[in-house]
Amino acid sequence: MKGTRSGRGTRRRRRTTLLLALSLIASLAAAVPASADDPAYPFRDPHLTVDQRVDDLLGRLTLDEKISLLHQMEPAIPRLGIQAFRTGTEALHGVAWLGKTTVFPQAVGLASTWDPKLMEQVGSAVGDEARGFQQERPAGWGLNLWAPVANLLRDPRWGRNEEGYSEDPYLTGSISTAYGAGLTGGDPNHLKTAPTIKHYLANNNEVHRATTSSDLRPRVQHEYDEAAFKPAIEADAVTGVMASYNLVNGRPNTVNSDLNDVVRGWTDKDLLNVTDAFAPNNLLPGTQNYYDTLPEADAAALKAGIDSYTTDDANPAPTTAAIKSALDKGLLKESDVDTAVSHILAVRVRLGEFDPGGGKYGSIDASVINSPAHQKLARKAATEAAVLLKNDKALPLKTSAKNVAVVGPLADTLYTDWYSGTLPYAVTPKAGIAAKLGTSVASSEAVDRIALKNTATGKYVTAGTGDSGATLKETAATDTTAQFDTFDWGAGIVTLRSAANGKYVGYNWSNFVNDQAQPNGWFVQQQFKLERQDDGTYLLRYAGYETGESWWSNPVYLGPTGADGTLGLVAKEQAAHYTKDVVRSGLDDAVAAVKGKDTAVVVVGSMPSINGREDHDRTDMGLAGSQEALVKAVKAANPHTVVVVENSYPTTLGALQKEVPALLWTTHAGQETGNALADLLYGDANPSGHLTQTWYESQDDLPSILDYDIIKSDRTYQYFKGRALYPFGYGLSYTSFRYGSLKRVTGGYEVAVTNTGKRSGDEIVQLYTHQRVSRDKQPLKQLKAFQRVSLKPGETRTVKLKLGTKDLAHWDVTRSKWVVESGTYDIAVGASSTDVRSRTSLKVDGERIPARDLAKVTRAENFDDYSGVRLVDESKVRGTAVGSASDGAWLKFSGAQLGSGAAKLTARLAGAAGTVEVRLGSPTGTLVATARFDGTASPYTYDTVTAGLSPGAAKGRQDVYLVLSGGLRLATFALR
């Protein structure tokens, strides 16, 4: 751990530094003229240290000016020649929301390359493009980038799965560090951009994301969730964290003291920590109910380690007023404000903002945006990101067989997600294959074109022509204005694209209009359901995301609401009944397109705004039923069928993967998707991507998405005992690789890998460990090292994989420290977590975890097992207690050495009145003590209770159980 620089003391030493710095430059300072932008100001002198420059600038700011810098939209300070600054330009896989920029594959796709070198190159390109906007400074521009996302992909149903990298913390840490290094430029003192890693911590569900609490027992927190964030921060590859919306152990992350107590201890550099959007307001009554007023909430966040408040859009007034009120009420000191502002200023100094010409990277201009070099890099990334899931000698295809059909709802379109940039161009799968073959290819989107006729009036639902479309009405028209292409995205959701102008129908808060290029927006107002009635008619239901919000009070069914037939929202009883007349069968159209062709390529998958996204988890991990039916029909019509699945998450493919000869997965891969797929399908590139998540056979293999205890619930490849559809680390190639014996060398292991096939290819060599015997439940396997290696046919290369004894450590809850236990460790290397090619073992002379000493005050959270409890906030500032959810809840403390006999239980309790029982051997074992608690008025007010233990009963080595009645909070206890 590097030197601690917490919010309690980061800037205390700078007062001395300031005096020294000013004395050293006294002659210079004496000559400083009044001009605001004069380079003679010490904070503009690049020859001084960052600390010296920050101290000088901080000392020149008034209190009001310092407070103004705490909001996301930091205003200009003209008297010092300081421009406005903004935190938060989105840059997850390209610069977003600023205009046309290079769009790389989604983050989960980038990670599927297992290629840190490529990730750093992509990060560098994105950083260049962020800099490229600096000359014009469009709305939303800034050099504080909100990326990468290090949240672990523990549950594939998470709506934001596309934003993360992996279910594994080591892989996530490696990829995020590489991407961050590219964004920063690799020199932490001279930043290209200032990336903010998000979302800290344990944020992997969208359902009730601002009110649910992620229970992190110490082992899960240290070994899993923190382990994903620490590497990039420790490597100075990011410059701050974003606190997530959710709570951890009952405390909102916006006021999580770990921001100071833990995260700042991972680096010697200043971190600029930010809240998520509107998160400060979530602390108030109505959402998290954690603080009664905004001054209390903002003060608590600042003290916990937040430096910048992302709230109220561009309006800083509520934040600045709250901070001033907190100062007036004594909730904050000016030194607290100084601490946060110094963190902000340190990053701005390192960005070169106050250097002549903008510093090291100030000359980068818009010519870098979507440059030919970046287009080439986007194609390379999209190619490496794809994973070959199955290949029964169907791939690669031959370019000589040019009579090809490319069909499916994603065959000739590219979709973007919420955090995508704007595509500068789009090479679709169809276009990429046509370019590869040098000829046109047959195609079909394979979606039904329908007309909706009101059974009562005989009129049809019609849309408008032209780019802007028109309000939907019921008219007598029967031409293309009355026809809609119906895209099925599963779970009953469809989108309606007007045949009249190729635009999607959406709701605009007043009417339904066909004016959208693709489903989009926060509420995704292009979603509908066609609900079949018993009489065979259909009701048209509006299913935009806002209809699921608690504040939505409008009806959701469509029907004519005006004399001119304009469609509006009506109650179900007034809803129009429609016949669904199929003008053109998508299935028949696709079958006709593929018949007699040399090859049929079917492209199926998801729509990123619909099949799970921010604020919406998935309820179904399968393909839409119509898409599965399409693949089966095409395969029946043409046995030379290969399938591309284009989505952002592990998919339960059911019988489909058994029926088709070849299956290739790609995420939504950006502007070069079609070229990359064509290169892979036709063998100009060898598939080399590997899965970064377990693909489950069924979502029944998963517990609740709100269960964060991967150890107890056997989650992720580390603990999962079932059979996976495709395991973590899996990926096929057009060539084959042979592994030699695994040998131990200084600093790790080495293995010879040989390309035994006839094609050049890249192998992802993966090293896993397993601890055979331990005091604690251990993972079945853990990724500890990997390397991507390129080999020509017949070539052999010795691959070195770093592994030190310290890498075998796990968190010891009995002493709250990392420990490497003595014992035998299995070391395995192979092509996936289940495809082991060579193995050995390692005997380690480490520690033996001693028996628990419960005579010492023991934190209740450091249990070994549990039932019926939740982890809760011991106080609003810091600490974790255990809360009993019901009578009979219990905690297990294994292997306690009670010696000749413990005589008394002492427990620190809060909450409802109740009892704590001490039992031995099991939750229903021998009862040796019962402590009675009268309760406290506040869950944060603790009383100490005691109870005598049965004489002579509690002695020797025992598994001790504490059995709690409902409503209790237990912070600490001891048996003496």
PDB file of N, CA and C in Angstrom, residues 609-640:
ATOM      1  N   SER A 609     -30.580  -0.830 -26.266  1.00  0.00           N
ATOM      2  CA  SER A 609     -31.442   0.021 -25.452  1.00  0.00           C
ATOM      3  C   SER A 609     -32.634  -0.736 -24.875  1.00  0.00           C
ATOM      4  N   ILE A 610     -32.839  -1.957 -25.340  1.00  0.00           N
ATOM      5  CA  ILE A 610     -34.039  -2.706 -24.951  1.00  0.00           C
ATOM      6  C   ILE A 610     -33.709  -3.949 -24.144  1.00  0.00           C
ATOM      7  N   ASN A 611     -32.721  -4.710 -24.571  1.00  0.00           N
ATOM      8  CA  ASN A 611     -32.403  -5.969 -23.892  1.00  0.00           C
ATOM      9  C   ASN A 611     -31.468  -5.735 -22.705  1.00  0.00           C
ATOM     10  N   GLY A 612     -31.885  -4.864 -21.782  1.00  0.00           N
ATOM     11  CA  GLY A 612     -31.082  -4.533 -20.620  1.00  0.00           C
ATOM     12  C   GLY A 612     -30.189  -3.351 -20.899  1.00  0.00           C
ATOM     13  N   ARG A 613     -30.161  -2.396 -19.961  1.00  0.00           N
ATOM     14  CA  ARG A 613     -29.319  -1.215 -20.082  1.00  0.00           C
ATOM     15  C   ARG A 613     -29.370  -0.503 -18.737  1.00  0.00           C
ATOM     16  N   GLU A 614     -28.721   0.642 -18.651  1.00  0.00           N
ATOM     17  CA  GLU A 614     -28.735   1.358 -17.381  1.00  0.00           C
ATOM     18  C   GLU A 614     -30.166   1.546 -16.902  1.00  0.00           C
ATOM     19  N   ASP A 615     -30.377   1.242 -15.618  1.00  0.00           N
ATOM     20  CA  ASP A 615     -31.668   1.348 -14.932  1.00  0.00           C
ATOM     21  C   ASP A 615     -32.610   0.186 -15.234  1.00  0.00           C
ATOM     22  N   HIS A 616     -32.154  -0.799 -16.046  1.00  0.00           N
ATOM     23  CA  HIS A 616     -33.043  -1.920 -16.375  1.00  0.00           C
ATOM     24  C   HIS A 616     -32.241  -3.209 -16.505  1.00  0.00           C
ATOM     25  N   ASP A 617     -32.456  -4.118 -15.567  1.00  0.00           N
ATOM     26  CA  ASP A 617     -31.829  -5.435 -15.644  1.00  0.00           C
ATOM     27  C   ASP A 617     -32.607  -6.322 -16.609  1.00  0.00           C
ATOM     28  N   ARG A 618     -31.938  -7.404 -17.013  1.00  0.00           N
ATOM     29  CA  ARG A 618     -32.582  -8.370 -17.893  1.00  0.00           C
ATOM     30  C   ARG A 618     -33.430  -9.351 -17.082  1.00  0.00           C
ATOM     31  N   THR A 619     -34.547  -9.725 -17.630  1.00  0.00           N
ATOM     32  CA  THR A 619     -35.344 -10.794 -17.031  1.00  0.00           C
ATOM     33  C   THR A 619     -35.213 -12.079 -17.833  1.00  0.00           C
ATOM     34  N   ASP A 620     -34.563 -12.000 -18.997  1.00  0.00           N
ATOM     35  CA  ASP A 620     -34.435 -13.149 -19.883  1.00  0.00           C
ATOM     36  C   ASP A 620     -33.091 -13.060 -20.592  1.00  0.00           C
ATOM     37  N   MET A 621     -32.271 -14.100 -20.452  1.00  0.00           N
ATOM     38  CA  MET A 621     -30.955 -14.103 -21.101  1.00  0.00           C
ATOM     39  C   MET A 621     -30.953 -14.848 -22.422  1.00  0.00           C
ATOM     40  N   GLY A 622     -32.124 -15.279 -22.865  1.00  0.00           N
ATOM     41  CA  GLY A 622     -32.197 -16.005 -24.125  1.00  0.00           C
ATOM     42  C   GLY A 622     -32.395 -15.086 -25.308  1.00  0.00           C
ATOM     43  N   LEU A 623     -32.238 -15.641 -26.507  1.00  0.00           N
ATOM     44  CA  LEU A 623     -32.609 -14.911 -27.711  1.00  0.00           C
ATOM     45  C   LEU A 623     -34.129 -14.795 -27.771  1.00  0.00           C
ATOM     46  N   ALA A 624     -34.601 -13.785 -28.470  1.00  0.00           N
ATOM     47  CA  ALA A 624     -36.037 -13.697 -28.710  1.00  0.00           C
ATOM     48  C   ALA A 624     -36.512 -14.967 -29.409  1.00  0.00           C
ATOM     49  N   GLY A 625     -37.707 -15.415 -29.065  1.00  0.00           N
ATOM     50  CA  GLY A 625     -38.221 -16.660 -29.628  1.00  0.00           C
ATOM     51  C   GLY A 625     -38.258 -16.643 -31.142  1.00  0.00           C
ATOM     52  N   SER A 626     -38.607 -15.503 -31.728  1.00  0.00           N
ATOM     53  CA  SER A 626     -38.676 -15.423 -33.184  1.00  0.00           C
ATOM     54  C   SER A 626     -37.290 -15.558 -33.808  1.00  0.00           C
ATOM     55  N   GLN A 627     -36.256 -15.134 -33.079  1.00  0.00           N
ATOM     56  CA  GLN A 627     -34.895 -15.257 -33.612  1.00  0.00           C
ATOM     57  C   GLN A 627     -34.442 -16.711 -33.601  1.00  0.00           C
ATOM     58  N   GLU A 628     -34.773 -17.430 -32.530  1.00  0.00           N
ATOM     59  CA  GLU A 628     -34.453 -18.867 -32.512  1.00  0.00           C
ATOM     60  C   GLU A 628     -35.190 -19.587 -33.639  1.00  0.00           C
ATOM     61  N   ALA A 629     -36.451 -19.215 -33.829  1.00  0.00           N
ATOM     62  CA  ALA A 629     -37.236 -19.834 -34.901  1.00  0.00           C
ATOM     63  C   ALA A 629     -36.621 -19.524 -36.266  1.00  0.00           C
ATOM     64  N   LEU A 630     -36.109 -18.325 -36.425  1.00  0.00           N
ATOM     65  CA  LEU A 630     -35.465 -17.941 -37.676  1.00  0.00           C
ATOM     66  C   LEU A 630     -34.263 -18.828 -37.959  1.00  0.00           C
ATOM     67  N   VAL A 631     -33.401 -19.010 -36.965  1.00  0.00           N
ATOM     68  CA  VAL A 631     -32.205 -19.826 -37.170  1.00  0.00           C
ATOM     69  C   VAL A 631     -32.592 -21.244 -37.566  1.00  0.00           C
ATOM     70  N   LYS A 632     -33.579 -21.807 -36.906  1.00  0.00           N
ATOM     71  CA  LYS A 632     -34.001 -23.168 -37.215  1.00  0.00           C
ATOM     72  C   LYS A 632     -34.559 -23.271 -38.634  1.00  0.00           C
ATOM     73  N   ALA A 633     -35.352 -22.272 -39.020  1.00  0.00           N
ATOM     74  CA  ALA A 633     -35.934 -22.301 -40.359  1.00  0.00           C
ATOM     75  C   ALA A 633     -34.868 -22.150 -41.432  1.00  0.00           C
ATOM     76  N   VAL A 634     -33.920 -21.278 -41.213  1.00  0.00           N
ATOM     77  CA  VAL A 634     -32.848 -21.076 -42.195  1.00  0.00           C
ATOM     78  C   VAL A 634     -31.975 -22.315 -42.282  1.00  0.00           C
ATOM     79  N   LYS A 635     -31.678 -22.902 -41.140  1.00  0.00           N
ATOM     80  CA  LYS A 635     -30.850 -24.123 -41.135  1.00  0.00           C
ATOM     81  C   LYS A 635     -31.562 -25.241 -41.903  1.00  0.00           C
ATOM     82  N   ALA A 636     -32.883 -25.328 -41.738  1.00  0.00           N
ATOM     83  CA  ALA A 636     -33.640 -26.355 -42.456  1.00  0.00           C
ATOM     84  C   ALA A 636     -33.634 -26.102 -43.956  1.00  0.00           C
ATOM     85  N   ALA A 637     -33.622 -24.828 -44.342  1.00  0.00           N
ATOM     86  CA  ALA A 637     -33.648 -24.485 -45.762  1.00  0.00           C
ATOM     87  C   ALA A 637     -32.275 -24.540 -46.400  1.00  0.00           C
ATOM     88  N   ASN A 638     -31.234 -24.383 -45.576  1.00  0.00           N
ATOM     89  CA  ASN A 638     -29.874 -24.368 -46.109  1.00  0.00           C
ATOM     90  C   ASN A 638     -28.930 -24.913 -45.038  1.00  0.00           C
ATOM     91  N   PRO A 639     -28.438 -26.111 -45.221  1.00  0.00           N
ATOM     92  CA  PRO A 639     -27.563 -26.710 -44.194  1.00  0.00           C
ATOM     93  C   PRO A 639     -26.249 -25.969 -44.014  1.00  0.00           C
ATOM     94  N   HIS A 640     -25.876 -25.157 -44.993  1.00  0.00           N
ATOM     95  CA  HIS A 640     -24.617 -24.396 -44.904  1.00  0.00           C
ATOM     96  C   HIS A 640     -24.877 -23.069 -44.193  1.00  0.00           C
TER      97      HIS A 640
END
